[in-house]
Amino acid sequence: MMWILMLSVIAVTCSLSQVTSLTGIVCPKRRSRYVTRYQYVSQAYQSRYTTSCGVFGWWRCTRWRTRYRSQRVSYVALEYYYINVCCSGWRIGPTPGKCGIHNLLPKLVSCPNDKIVTGARKTPLTRVTWNAPKFREPHNFHLTILSTYGREWANLPWGSTTVTYTATSQNNNMQTTCTFHIRVNPPEPLPEIGFNTMVGKKILYLTDKRPVTVVCRADHGIPAMILKWLIDGQYVTNGTRYDTKPNGFEAYIDAMNVLTFLPGKEQHNKTLLCQGSRPGESSYYDSVHLSITCKSTLCGVTIKLESI
């Protein structure tokens, strides 16, 4: 018997089956695999039989004829199929089997620049304001924003202060930070006259021949001021004492000039003036009016420079 295979085996097939186990933000992705398949083929074969032959059909002769039958055969096929995967930038969560968490940071839209301000006078703290930074969640989920002060202002000391805002996406807990610096410089020093620890008096009531000490100060200078005394426009001393103090970012300098004199009738209704100046800048002044009570016919004046 001779077997003849009548049909050839198809070795490659294409299947577009869709697997939908994932939900949420999903995208189809093509995959391939090898599978074993079966099919029936028609096979031809020669079948032997006998028939009458010869004179008068008295003999038996062998004859052959073609017949067909089905045969189950296997083959390996390359199959293509699609599955659902999380789209680019997304991952599974917070619900199992659902693509709901993205992999993007909150976007920083704007962040304030560093800021330099001049401090307030006669107070250790200066109120400083700024604009809040702006953040954006890439897929519009809620953002939680925390900052150093919890508001857009603060009472800051002299020196440099760092302000930080942090935005956290409630979708993936990823964070973006805005950081800027605020520097509070000491105020421009101004001369100020004090008498018997009192500052701001505009008239000094004095008695002749009784020694008087007055102090002129100009604090927090960078650089320090040079202080000089004048009575009725005439310089009477030019010694300045300096005291350097750190303030967190550089040293500032307090300047002080002390004047001791014996008032006399010549100073009555005159002006005592303290002049503060720095190279290349305008001078600043503070002044008081002198009112001298003369109890002696020998009223006079003696001015001396204090040793600094």
PDB file of C-alpha atoms in Angstrom:
ATOM      1  CA  MET A   1       0.000   0.000   0.000  1.00  0.00           C
ATOM      2  CA  MET A   2       1.354   3.402  -0.862  1.00  0.00           C
ATOM      3  CA  TRP A   3       0.392   6.463   1.132  1.00  0.00           C
ATOM      4  CA  ILE A   4       0.215   9.790  -0.522  1.00  0.00           C
ATOM      5  CA  LEU A   5      -0.171  13.001   1.522  1.00  0.00           C
ATOM      6  CA  MET A   6      -2.506  15.143  -0.480  1.00  0.00           C
ATOM      7  CA  LEU A   7      -2.553  18.390   1.618  1.00  0.00           C
ATOM      8  CA  SER A   8       0.382  20.364   2.902  1.00  0.00           C
ATOM      9  CA  VAL A   9       0.471  21.608   6.527  1.00  0.00           C
ATOM     10  CA  ILE A  10       0.017  25.331   7.116  1.00  0.00           C
ATOM     11  CA  ALA A  11       2.718  26.305   9.642  1.00  0.00           C
ATOM     12  CA  VAL A  12       1.863  29.965  10.371  1.00  0.00           C
ATOM     13  CA  THR A  13      -1.508  31.354  11.435  1.00  0.00           C
ATOM     14  CA  CYS A  14      -2.606  34.715  12.697  1.00  0.00           C
ATOM     15  CA  SER A  15      -4.940  35.267  15.627  1.00  0.00           C
ATOM     16  CA  LEU A  16      -6.043  38.670  16.958  1.00  0.00           C
ATOM     17  CA  SER A  17      -7.429  37.568  20.251  1.00  0.00           C
ATOM     18  CA  GLN A  18      -7.828  40.390  22.853  1.00  0.00           C
ATOM     19  CA  VAL A  19      -6.953  39.892  26.522  1.00  0.00           C
ATOM     20  CA  THR A  20      -8.721  42.413  28.744  1.00  0.00           C
ATOM     21  CA  SER A  21      -7.601  41.512  32.257  1.00  0.00           C
ATOM     22  CA  LEU A  22      -6.363  45.074  32.955  1.00  0.00           C
ATOM     23  CA  THR A  23      -8.648  48.081  33.166  1.00  0.00           C
ATOM     24  CA  GLY A  24      -8.146  51.797  33.615  1.00  0.00           C
ATOM     25  CA  ILE A  25      -5.655  53.682  31.449  1.00  0.00           C
ATOM     26  CA  VAL A  26      -4.725  50.744  29.180  1.00  0.00           C
ATOM     27  CA  CYS A  27      -3.273  50.385  25.691  1.00  0.00           C
ATOM     28  CA  PRO A  28      -3.180  47.259  23.444  1.00  0.00           C
ATOM     29  CA  LYS A  29       0.171  45.578  22.883  1.00  0.00           C
ATOM     30  CA  ARG A  30       0.854  42.844  20.318  1.00  0.00           C
ATOM     31  CA  ARG A  31       2.538  39.652  21.461  1.00  0.00           C
ATOM     32  CA  SER A  32       3.433  36.370  19.720  1.00  0.00           C
ATOM     33  CA  ARG A  33       3.677  32.741  20.773  1.00  0.00           C
ATOM     34  CA  TYR A  34       4.069  29.289  19.277  1.00  0.00           C
ATOM     35  CA  VAL A  35       1.144  26.910  19.626  1.00  0.00           C
ATOM     36  CA  THR A  36       0.439  23.317  18.528  1.00  0.00           C
ATOM     37  CA  ARG A  37      -2.539  22.934  16.249  1.00  0.00           C
ATOM     38  CA  TYR A  38      -4.310  19.926  14.625  1.00  0.00           C
ATOM     39  CA  GLN A  39      -6.132  19.474  11.364  1.00  0.00           C
ATOM     40  CA  TYR A  40      -7.505  16.678   9.196  1.00  0.00           C
ATOM     41  CA  VAL A  41      -6.040  16.023   5.769  1.00  0.00           C
ATOM     42  CA  SER A  42      -7.303  13.790   3.000  1.00  0.00           C
ATOM     43  CA  GLN A  43      -4.966  10.898   2.148  1.00  0.00           C
ATOM     44  CA  ALA A  44      -5.118   8.762  -1.029  1.00  0.00           C
ATOM     45  CA  TYR A  45      -4.136   5.138  -1.046  1.00  0.00           C
ATOM     46  CA  GLN A  46      -4.314   2.135  -3.474  1.00  0.00           C
ATOM     47  CA  SER A  47      -6.750  -0.593  -2.601  1.00  0.00           C
ATOM     48  CA  ARG A  48      -6.392  -4.102  -4.073  1.00  0.00           C
ATOM     49  CA  TYR A  49      -9.296  -6.219  -5.178  1.00  0.00           C
ATOM     50  CA  THR A  50      -9.956  -9.236  -7.467  1.00  0.00           C
ATOM     51  CA  THR A  51     -12.265  -9.611 -10.391  1.00  0.00           C
ATOM     52  CA  SER A  52     -13.254 -12.257 -12.977  1.00  0.00           C
ATOM     53  CA  CYS A  53     -11.043 -12.459 -15.951  1.00  0.00           C
ATOM     54  CA  GLY A  54     -10.071 -14.897 -18.730  1.00  0.00           C
ATOM     55  CA  VAL A  55     -12.254 -16.841 -21.148  1.00  0.00           C
ATOM     56  CA  PHE A  56     -15.684 -17.155 -19.812  1.00  0.00           C
ATOM     57  CA  GLY A  57     -14.564 -15.409 -16.542  1.00  0.00           C
ATOM     58  CA  TRP A  58     -13.313 -18.534 -15.058  1.00  0.00           C
ATOM     59  CA  TRP A  59     -10.134 -16.861 -13.702  1.00  0.00           C
ATOM     60  CA  ARG A  60      -9.616 -14.333 -10.858  1.00  0.00           C
ATOM     61  CA  CYS A  61      -7.402 -11.345 -11.555  1.00  0.00           C
ATOM     62  CA  THR A  62      -5.993  -8.759  -9.125  1.00  0.00           C
ATOM     63  CA  ARG A  63      -6.844  -5.120  -9.704  1.00  0.00           C
ATOM     64  CA  TRP A  64      -5.923  -1.766  -7.948  1.00  0.00           C
ATOM     65  CA  ARG A  65      -8.050   1.312  -7.348  1.00  0.00           C
ATOM     66  CA  THR A  66      -7.547   4.636  -5.581  1.00  0.00           C
ATOM     67  CA  ARG A  67      -9.424   5.398  -2.362  1.00  0.00           C
ATOM     68  CA  TYR A  68      -9.363   8.322   0.145  1.00  0.00           C
ATOM     69  CA  ARG A  69      -9.487   8.679   3.911  1.00  0.00           C
ATOM     70  CA  SER A  70      -9.016  11.510   6.544  1.00  0.00           C
ATOM     71  CA  GLN A  71      -5.898  11.713   8.739  1.00  0.00           C
ATOM     72  CA  ARG A  72      -5.440  13.938  11.871  1.00  0.00           C
ATOM     73  CA  VAL A  73      -2.040  15.665  11.821  1.00  0.00           C
ATOM     74  CA  SER A  74      -0.373  18.254  14.189  1.00  0.00           C
ATOM     75  CA  TYR A  75       1.761  21.276  13.383  1.00  0.00           C
ATOM     76  CA  VAL A  76       3.416  24.266  15.207  1.00  0.00           C
ATOM     77  CA  ALA A  77       1.975  27.681  14.399  1.00  0.00           C
ATOM     78  CA  LEU A  78       3.176  31.234  15.222  1.00  0.00           C
ATOM     79  CA  GLU A  79       0.228  33.050  16.758  1.00  0.00           C
ATOM     80  CA  TYR A  80      -0.163  36.814  17.221  1.00  0.00           C
ATOM     81  CA  TYR A  81      -2.422  38.210  19.898  1.00  0.00           C
ATOM     82  CA  TYR A  82      -3.025  41.451  21.862  1.00  0.00           C
ATOM     83  CA  ILE A  83      -3.045  42.133  25.568  1.00  0.00           C
ATOM     84  CA  ASN A  84      -3.929  45.224  27.574  1.00  0.00           C
ATOM     85  CA  VAL A  85      -0.999  46.945  29.299  1.00  0.00           C
ATOM     86  CA  CYS A  86      -0.778  50.204  31.247  1.00  0.00           C
ATOM     87  CA  CYS A  87      -0.237  53.060  28.834  1.00  0.00           C
ATOM     88  CA  SER A  88       3.109  54.845  28.873  1.00  0.00           C
ATOM     89  CA  GLY A  89       3.565  56.779  32.124  1.00  0.00           C
ATOM     90  CA  TRP A  90       1.007  54.716  34.060  1.00  0.00           C
ATOM     91  CA  ARG A  91       1.231  51.763  36.418  1.00  0.00           C
ATOM     92  CA  ILE A  92      -1.133  49.481  38.298  1.00  0.00           C
ATOM     93  CA  GLY A  93      -2.773  50.861  41.451  1.00  0.00           C
ATOM     94  CA  PRO A  94      -4.222  51.811  43.807  1.00  0.00           C
ATOM     95  CA  THR A  95      -6.916  49.280  42.780  1.00  0.00           C
ATOM     96  CA  PRO A  96      -5.492  45.836  41.853  1.00  0.00           C
ATOM     97  CA  GLY A  97      -5.773  45.107  38.147  1.00  0.00           C
ATOM     98  CA  LYS A  98      -6.412  48.747  37.254  1.00  0.00           C
ATOM     99  CA  CYS A  99      -3.924  51.164  35.707  1.00  0.00           C
ATOM    100  CA  GLY A 100      -4.600  54.281  37.768  1.00  0.00           C
ATOM    101  CA  ILE A 101      -1.256  55.665  38.982  1.00  0.00           C
ATOM    102  CA  HIS A 102       0.886  57.761  36.679  1.00  0.00           C
ATOM    103  CA  ASN A 103       4.666  58.201  36.891  1.00  0.00           C
ATOM    104  CA  LEU A 104       4.918  61.967  36.406  1.00  0.00           C
ATOM    105  CA  LEU A 105       6.080  64.579  38.901  1.00  0.00           C
ATOM    106  CA  PRO A 106       3.943  67.622  39.641  1.00  0.00           C
ATOM    107  CA  LYS A 107       4.987  70.398  37.279  1.00  0.00           C
ATOM    108  CA  LEU A 108       6.472  73.590  38.712  1.00  0.00           C
ATOM    109  CA  VAL A 109       4.815  76.410  36.770  1.00  0.00           C
ATOM    110  CA  SER A 110       6.441  79.341  38.615  1.00  0.00           C
ATOM    111  CA  CYS A 111       8.734  79.820  41.598  1.00  0.00           C
ATOM    112  CA  PRO A 112       9.612  83.208  43.169  1.00  0.00           C
ATOM    113  CA  ASN A 113      13.102  84.575  42.631  1.00  0.00           C
ATOM    114  CA  ASP A 114      15.454  85.224  45.512  1.00  0.00           C
ATOM    115  CA  LYS A 115      14.591  88.460  47.275  1.00  0.00           C
ATOM    116  CA  ILE A 116      16.610  91.145  49.092  1.00  0.00           C
ATOM    117  CA  VAL A 117      14.857  93.625  51.372  1.00  0.00           C
ATOM    118  CA  THR A 118      15.961  96.278  53.847  1.00  0.00           C
ATOM    119  CA  GLY A 119      15.071  95.600  57.450  1.00  0.00           C
ATOM    120  CA  ALA A 120      12.763  97.741  59.562  1.00  0.00           C
ATOM    121  CA  ARG A 121      14.187 100.194  62.060  1.00  0.00           C
ATOM    122  CA  LYS A 122      14.052  99.701  65.819  1.00  0.00           C
ATOM    123  CA  THR A 123      12.724  96.165  65.565  1.00  0.00           C
ATOM    124  CA  PRO A 124      14.570  92.845  65.207  1.00  0.00           C
ATOM    125  CA  LEU A 125      12.007  91.463  62.738  1.00  0.00           C
ATOM    126  CA  THR A 126      10.870  92.687  59.338  1.00  0.00           C
ATOM    127  CA  ARG A 127       7.584  91.682  57.675  1.00  0.00           C
ATOM    128  CA  VAL A 128       8.325  90.296  54.221  1.00  0.00           C
ATOM    129  CA  THR A 129       5.764  89.136  51.645  1.00  0.00           C
ATOM    130  CA  TRP A 130       6.122  87.084  48.461  1.00  0.00           C
ATOM    131  CA  ASN A 131       4.016  85.445  45.767  1.00  0.00           C
ATOM    132  CA  ALA A 132       3.126  81.802  46.200  1.00  0.00           C
ATOM    133  CA  PRO A 133       4.653  79.419  43.636  1.00  0.00           C
ATOM    134  CA  LYS A 134       2.343  77.643  41.188  1.00  0.00           C
ATOM    135  CA  PHE A 135       2.238  73.885  40.604  1.00  0.00           C
ATOM    136  CA  ARG A 136       0.216  71.743  38.186  1.00  0.00           C
ATOM    137  CA  GLU A 137      -0.673  68.071  38.408  1.00  0.00           C
ATOM    138  CA  PRO A 138      -0.083  66.515  34.944  1.00  0.00           C
ATOM    139  CA  HIS A 139      -3.392  64.619  34.997  1.00  0.00           C
ATOM    140  CA  ASN A 140      -5.316  67.089  37.182  1.00  0.00           C
ATOM    141  CA  PHE A 141      -5.286  65.027  40.342  1.00  0.00           C
ATOM    142  CA  HIS A 142      -5.347  66.894  43.661  1.00  0.00           C
ATOM    143  CA  LEU A 143      -2.107  68.430  44.939  1.00  0.00           C
ATOM    144  CA  THR A 144      -1.194  68.876  48.597  1.00  0.00           C
ATOM    145  CA  ILE A 145       1.092  71.894  49.064  1.00  0.00           C
ATOM    146  CA  LEU A 146       3.092  72.445  52.250  1.00  0.00           C
ATOM    147  CA  SER A 147       5.400  75.392  52.913  1.00  0.00           C
ATOM    148  CA  THR A 148       7.864  76.642  55.500  1.00  0.00           C
ATOM    149  CA  TYR A 149       5.490  79.233  56.940  1.00  0.00           C
ATOM    150  CA  GLY A 150       2.103  78.100  55.656  1.00  0.00           C
ATOM    151  CA  ARG A 151       1.414  81.575  54.235  1.00  0.00           C
ATOM    152  CA  GLU A 152       2.896  84.129  51.860  1.00  0.00           C
ATOM    153  CA  TRP A 153       4.513  86.358  54.486  1.00  0.00           C
ATOM    154  CA  ALA A 154       6.713  86.118  57.559  1.00  0.00           C
ATOM    155  CA  ASN A 155       8.415  88.310  60.146  1.00  0.00           C
ATOM    156  CA  LEU A 156      12.070  87.611  59.398  1.00  0.00           C
ATOM    157  CA  PRO A 157      15.274  88.534  61.238  1.00  0.00           C
ATOM    158  CA  TRP A 158      18.283  90.043  59.549  1.00  0.00           C
ATOM    159  CA  GLY A 159      20.195  87.558  57.462  1.00  0.00           C
ATOM    160  CA  SER A 160      19.281  84.902  54.905  1.00  0.00           C
ATOM    161  CA  THR A 161      16.148  82.752  55.218  1.00  0.00           C
ATOM    162  CA  THR A 162      15.232  79.782  53.021  1.00  0.00           C
ATOM    163  CA  VAL A 163      11.573  79.360  52.081  1.00  0.00           C
ATOM    164  CA  THR A 164      10.413  76.011  50.681  1.00  0.00           C
ATOM    165  CA  TYR A 165       7.147  74.903  49.092  1.00  0.00           C
ATOM    166  CA  THR A 166       6.527  71.199  48.389  1.00  0.00           C
ATOM    167  CA  ALA A 167       3.707  69.929  46.163  1.00  0.00           C
ATOM    168  CA  THR A 168       2.672  66.268  46.548  1.00  0.00           C
ATOM    169  CA  SER A 169       0.430  64.485  44.058  1.00  0.00           C
ATOM    170  CA  GLN A 170      -2.291  62.501  45.808  1.00  0.00           C
ATOM    171  CA  ASN A 171      -2.238  60.105  42.851  1.00  0.00           C
ATOM    172  CA  ASN A 172       1.340  58.836  43.162  1.00  0.00           C
ATOM    173  CA  ASN A 173       2.836  60.684  46.193  1.00  0.00           C
ATOM    174  CA  MET A 174       5.560  62.130  43.975  1.00  0.00           C
ATOM    175  CA  GLN A 175       6.835  65.550  44.986  1.00  0.00           C
ATOM    176  CA  THR A 176       8.151  68.729  43.388  1.00  0.00           C
ATOM    177  CA  THR A 177       9.826  71.465  45.434  1.00  0.00           C
ATOM    178  CA  CYS A 178      10.209  75.220  45.002  1.00  0.00           C
ATOM    179  CA  THR A 179      12.969  76.843  47.066  1.00  0.00           C
ATOM    180  CA  PHE A 180      13.973  80.488  47.214  1.00  0.00           C
ATOM    181  CA  HIS A 181      15.933  82.705  49.589  1.00  0.00           C
ATOM    182  CA  ILE A 182      15.062  85.984  51.269  1.00  0.00           C
ATOM    183  CA  ARG A 183      17.850  88.193  52.578  1.00  0.00           C
ATOM    184  CA  VAL A 184      16.985  90.924  55.054  1.00  0.00           C
ATOM    185  CA  ASN A 185      19.706  93.569  55.168  1.00  0.00           C
ATOM    186  CA  PRO A 186      20.063  95.864  58.178  1.00  0.00           C
ATOM    187  CA  PRO A 187      18.425  99.266  57.699  1.00  0.00           C
ATOM    188  CA  GLU A 188      20.545 102.216  56.595  1.00  0.00           C
ATOM    189  CA  PRO A 189      22.166 103.530  59.782  1.00  0.00           C
ATOM    190  CA  LEU A 190      21.156 107.030  60.895  1.00  0.00           C
ATOM    191  CA  PRO A 191      22.841 109.075  63.604  1.00  0.00           C
ATOM    192  CA  GLU A 192      20.768 109.446  66.754  1.00  0.00           C
ATOM    193  CA  ILE A 193      21.566 111.602  69.767  1.00  0.00           C
ATOM    194  CA  GLY A 194      20.915 110.355  73.283  1.00  0.00           C
ATOM    195  CA  PHE A 195      21.127 112.265  76.543  1.00  0.00           C
ATOM    196  CA  ASN A 196      20.966 110.540  79.942  1.00  0.00           C
ATOM    197  CA  THR A 197      19.828 107.367  78.134  1.00  0.00           C
ATOM    198  CA  MET A 198      16.934 109.322  76.587  1.00  0.00           C
ATOM    199  CA  VAL A 199      16.749 109.308  72.800  1.00  0.00           C
ATOM    200  CA  GLY A 200      14.725 111.658  70.654  1.00  0.00           C
ATOM    201  CA  LYS A 201      14.768 114.770  72.827  1.00  0.00           C
ATOM    202  CA  LYS A 202      14.918 117.904  70.719  1.00  0.00           C
ATOM    203  CA  ILE A 203      15.784 120.453  73.455  1.00  0.00           C
ATOM    204  CA  LEU A 204      18.429 120.002  76.119  1.00  0.00           C
ATOM    205  CA  TYR A 205      17.954 122.164  79.211  1.00  0.00           C
ATOM    206  CA  LEU A 206      21.405 122.551  80.778  1.00  0.00           C
ATOM    207  CA  THR A 207      23.078 124.490  83.544  1.00  0.00           C
ATOM    208  CA  ASP A 208      26.376 126.251  82.948  1.00  0.00           C
ATOM    209  CA  LYS A 209      29.535 124.814  84.437  1.00  0.00           C
ATOM    210  CA  ARG A 210      27.865 121.452  84.999  1.00  0.00           C
ATOM    211  CA  PRO A 211      29.487 118.709  82.843  1.00  0.00           C
ATOM    212  CA  VAL A 212      27.221 117.117  80.264  1.00  0.00           C
ATOM    213  CA  THR A 213      27.714 113.902  78.327  1.00  0.00           C
ATOM    214  CA  VAL A 214      25.785 113.168  75.158  1.00  0.00           C
ATOM    215  CA  VAL A 215      26.011 110.115  72.933  1.00  0.00           C
ATOM    216  CA  CYS A 216      25.462 109.770  69.199  1.00  0.00           C
ATOM    217  CA  ARG A 217      24.908 106.298  67.743  1.00  0.00           C
ATOM    218  CA  ALA A 218      24.488 104.855  64.256  1.00  0.00           C
ATOM    219  CA  ASP A 219      23.940 101.117  64.527  1.00  0.00           C
ATOM    220  CA  HIS A 220      24.109  98.275  62.039  1.00  0.00           C
ATOM    221  CA  GLY A 221      26.267  99.914  59.404  1.00  0.00           C
ATOM    222  CA  ILE A 222      27.822  98.009  56.528  1.00  0.00           C
ATOM    223  CA  PRO A 223      30.230  99.748  56.373  1.00  0.00           C
ATOM    224  CA  ALA A 224      30.035 101.760  59.570  1.00  0.00           C
ATOM    225  CA  MET A 225      29.287 105.464  59.714  1.00  0.00           C
ATOM    226  CA  ILE A 226      31.838 108.090  60.763  1.00  0.00           C
ATOM    227  CA  LEU A 227      30.273 110.275  63.452  1.00  0.00           C
ATOM    228  CA  LYS A 228      31.262 113.874  64.221  1.00  0.00           C
ATOM    229  CA  TRP A 229      29.903 116.519  66.602  1.00  0.00           C
ATOM    230  CA  LEU A 230      29.168 120.132  65.680  1.00  0.00           C
ATOM    231  CA  ILE A 231      28.024 123.050  67.827  1.00  0.00           C
ATOM    232  CA  ASP A 232      26.736 125.997  65.869  1.00  0.00           C
ATOM    233  CA  GLY A 233      28.361 124.580  62.731  1.00  0.00           C
ATOM    234  CA  GLN A 234      31.813 124.120  64.290  1.00  0.00           C
ATOM    235  CA  TYR A 235      33.355 120.655  64.636  1.00  0.00           C
ATOM    236  CA  VAL A 236      34.193 119.893  68.245  1.00  0.00           C
ATOM    237  CA  THR A 237      35.156 116.201  68.104  1.00  0.00           C
ATOM    238  CA  ASN A 238      35.725 113.509  65.532  1.00  0.00           C
ATOM    239  CA  GLY A 239      36.462 110.353  67.517  1.00  0.00           C
ATOM    240  CA  THR A 240      34.218 107.368  66.734  1.00  0.00           C
ATOM    241  CA  ARG A 241      34.071 104.080  68.614  1.00  0.00           C
ATOM    242  CA  TYR A 242      33.147 100.948  66.634  1.00  0.00           C
ATOM    243  CA  ASP A 243      31.647  97.662  67.733  1.00  0.00           C
ATOM    244  CA  THR A 244      31.451  94.780  65.235  1.00  0.00           C
ATOM    245  CA  LYS A 245      28.733  92.137  65.655  1.00  0.00           C
ATOM    246  CA  PRO A 246      27.819  89.109  63.533  1.00  0.00           C
ATOM    247  CA  ASN A 247      24.251  88.983  62.273  1.00  0.00           C
ATOM    248  CA  GLY A 248      23.992  85.683  60.452  1.00  0.00           C
ATOM    249  CA  PHE A 249      25.303  86.515  56.985  1.00  0.00           C
ATOM    250  CA  GLU A 250      27.998  89.176  57.501  1.00  0.00           C
ATOM    251  CA  ALA A 251      29.206  91.481  60.250  1.00  0.00           C
ATOM    252  CA  TYR A 252      27.477  94.769  60.877  1.00  0.00           C
ATOM    253  CA  ILE A 253      29.108  97.589  62.810  1.00  0.00           C
ATOM    254  CA  ASP A 254      27.689  99.821  65.505  1.00  0.00           C
ATOM    255  CA  ALA A 255      29.258 103.305  65.639  1.00  0.00           C
ATOM    256  CA  MET A 256      29.191 105.576  68.718  1.00  0.00           C
ATOM    257  CA  ASN A 257      30.644 108.993  69.473  1.00  0.00           C
ATOM    258  CA  VAL A 258      30.569 110.367  73.043  1.00  0.00           C
ATOM    259  CA  LEU A 259      30.864 114.091  73.715  1.00  0.00           C
ATOM    260  CA  THR A 260      31.466 115.585  77.178  1.00  0.00           C
ATOM    261  CA  PHE A 261      31.445 119.363  77.597  1.00  0.00           C
ATOM    262  CA  LEU A 262      30.808 122.158  80.090  1.00  0.00           C
ATOM    263  CA  PRO A 263      27.903 124.233  78.822  1.00  0.00           C
ATOM    264  CA  GLY A 264      28.204 128.025  78.906  1.00  0.00           C
ATOM    265  CA  LYS A 265      26.243 131.042  77.831  1.00  0.00           C
ATOM    266  CA  GLU A 266      27.883 130.927  74.412  1.00  0.00           C
ATOM    267  CA  GLN A 267      25.924 127.734  73.678  1.00  0.00           C
ATOM    268  CA  HIS A 268      22.544 129.158  74.646  1.00  0.00           C
ATOM    269  CA  ASN A 269      20.048 128.779  71.796  1.00  0.00           C
ATOM    270  CA  LYS A 270      22.684 127.021  69.725  1.00  0.00           C
ATOM    271  CA  THR A 271      22.281 123.712  67.895  1.00  0.00           C
ATOM    272  CA  LEU A 272      24.200 120.583  68.856  1.00  0.00           C
ATOM    273  CA  LEU A 273      24.438 118.381  65.803  1.00  0.00           C
ATOM    274  CA  CYS A 274      25.728 114.848  65.160  1.00  0.00           C
ATOM    275  CA  GLN A 275      26.851 114.182  61.594  1.00  0.00           C
ATOM    276  CA  GLY A 276      27.037 110.671  60.179  1.00  0.00           C
ATOM    277  CA  SER A 277      28.699 109.963  56.852  1.00  0.00           C
ATOM    278  CA  ARG A 278      30.277 107.246  54.771  1.00  0.00           C
ATOM    279  CA  PRO A 279      32.672 107.624  51.851  1.00  0.00           C
ATOM    280  CA  GLY A 280      30.883 108.447  48.610  1.00  0.00           C
ATOM    281  CA  GLU A 281      27.474 108.917  50.269  1.00  0.00           C
ATOM    282  CA  SER A 282      25.435 111.824  51.545  1.00  0.00           C
ATOM    283  CA  SER A 283      25.658 112.812  55.203  1.00  0.00           C
ATOM    284  CA  TYR A 284      22.877 112.297  57.725  1.00  0.00           C
ATOM    285  CA  TYR A 285      22.217 114.412  60.813  1.00  0.00           C
ATOM    286  CA  ASP A 286      20.483 114.419  64.153  1.00  0.00           C
ATOM    287  CA  SER A 287      20.320 117.582  66.243  1.00  0.00           C
ATOM    288  CA  VAL A 288      19.105 119.046  69.529  1.00  0.00           C
ATOM    289  CA  HIS A 289      18.577 122.640  70.631  1.00  0.00           C
ATOM    290  CA  LEU A 290      20.618 123.820  73.642  1.00  0.00           C
ATOM    291  CA  SER A 291      18.948 125.920  76.318  1.00  0.00           C
ATOM    292  CA  ILE A 292      21.533 127.044  78.902  1.00  0.00           C
ATOM    293  CA  THR A 293      20.615 128.425  82.325  1.00  0.00           C
ATOM    294  CA  CYS A 294      23.423 130.681  83.513  1.00  0.00           C
ATOM    295  CA  LYS A 295      23.787 130.919  87.282  1.00  0.00           C
ATOM    296  CA  SER A 296      27.063 132.830  87.325  1.00  0.00           C
ATOM    297  CA  THR A 297      28.178 136.113  85.886  1.00  0.00           C
ATOM    298  CA  LEU A 298      31.302 134.294  84.777  1.00  0.00           C
ATOM    299  CA  CYS A 299      29.466 131.867  82.510  1.00  0.00           C
ATOM    300  CA  GLY A 300      31.860 130.346  80.056  1.00  0.00           C
ATOM    301  CA  VAL A 301      32.302 127.206  78.049  1.00  0.00           C
ATOM    302  CA  THR A 302      34.882 124.479  78.015  1.00  0.00           C
ATOM    303  CA  ILE A 303      34.651 121.701  75.477  1.00  0.00           C
ATOM    304  CA  LYS A 304      36.832 118.640  75.764  1.00  0.00           C
ATOM    305  CA  LEU A 305      37.230 115.568  73.613  1.00  0.00           C
ATOM    306  CA  GLU A 306      36.589 112.294  75.370  1.00  0.00           C
ATOM    307  CA  SER A 307      39.283 109.688  75.005  1.00  0.00           C
ATOM    308  CA  ILE A 308      37.767 106.841  72.915  1.00  0.00           C
TER     309      ILE A 308
END
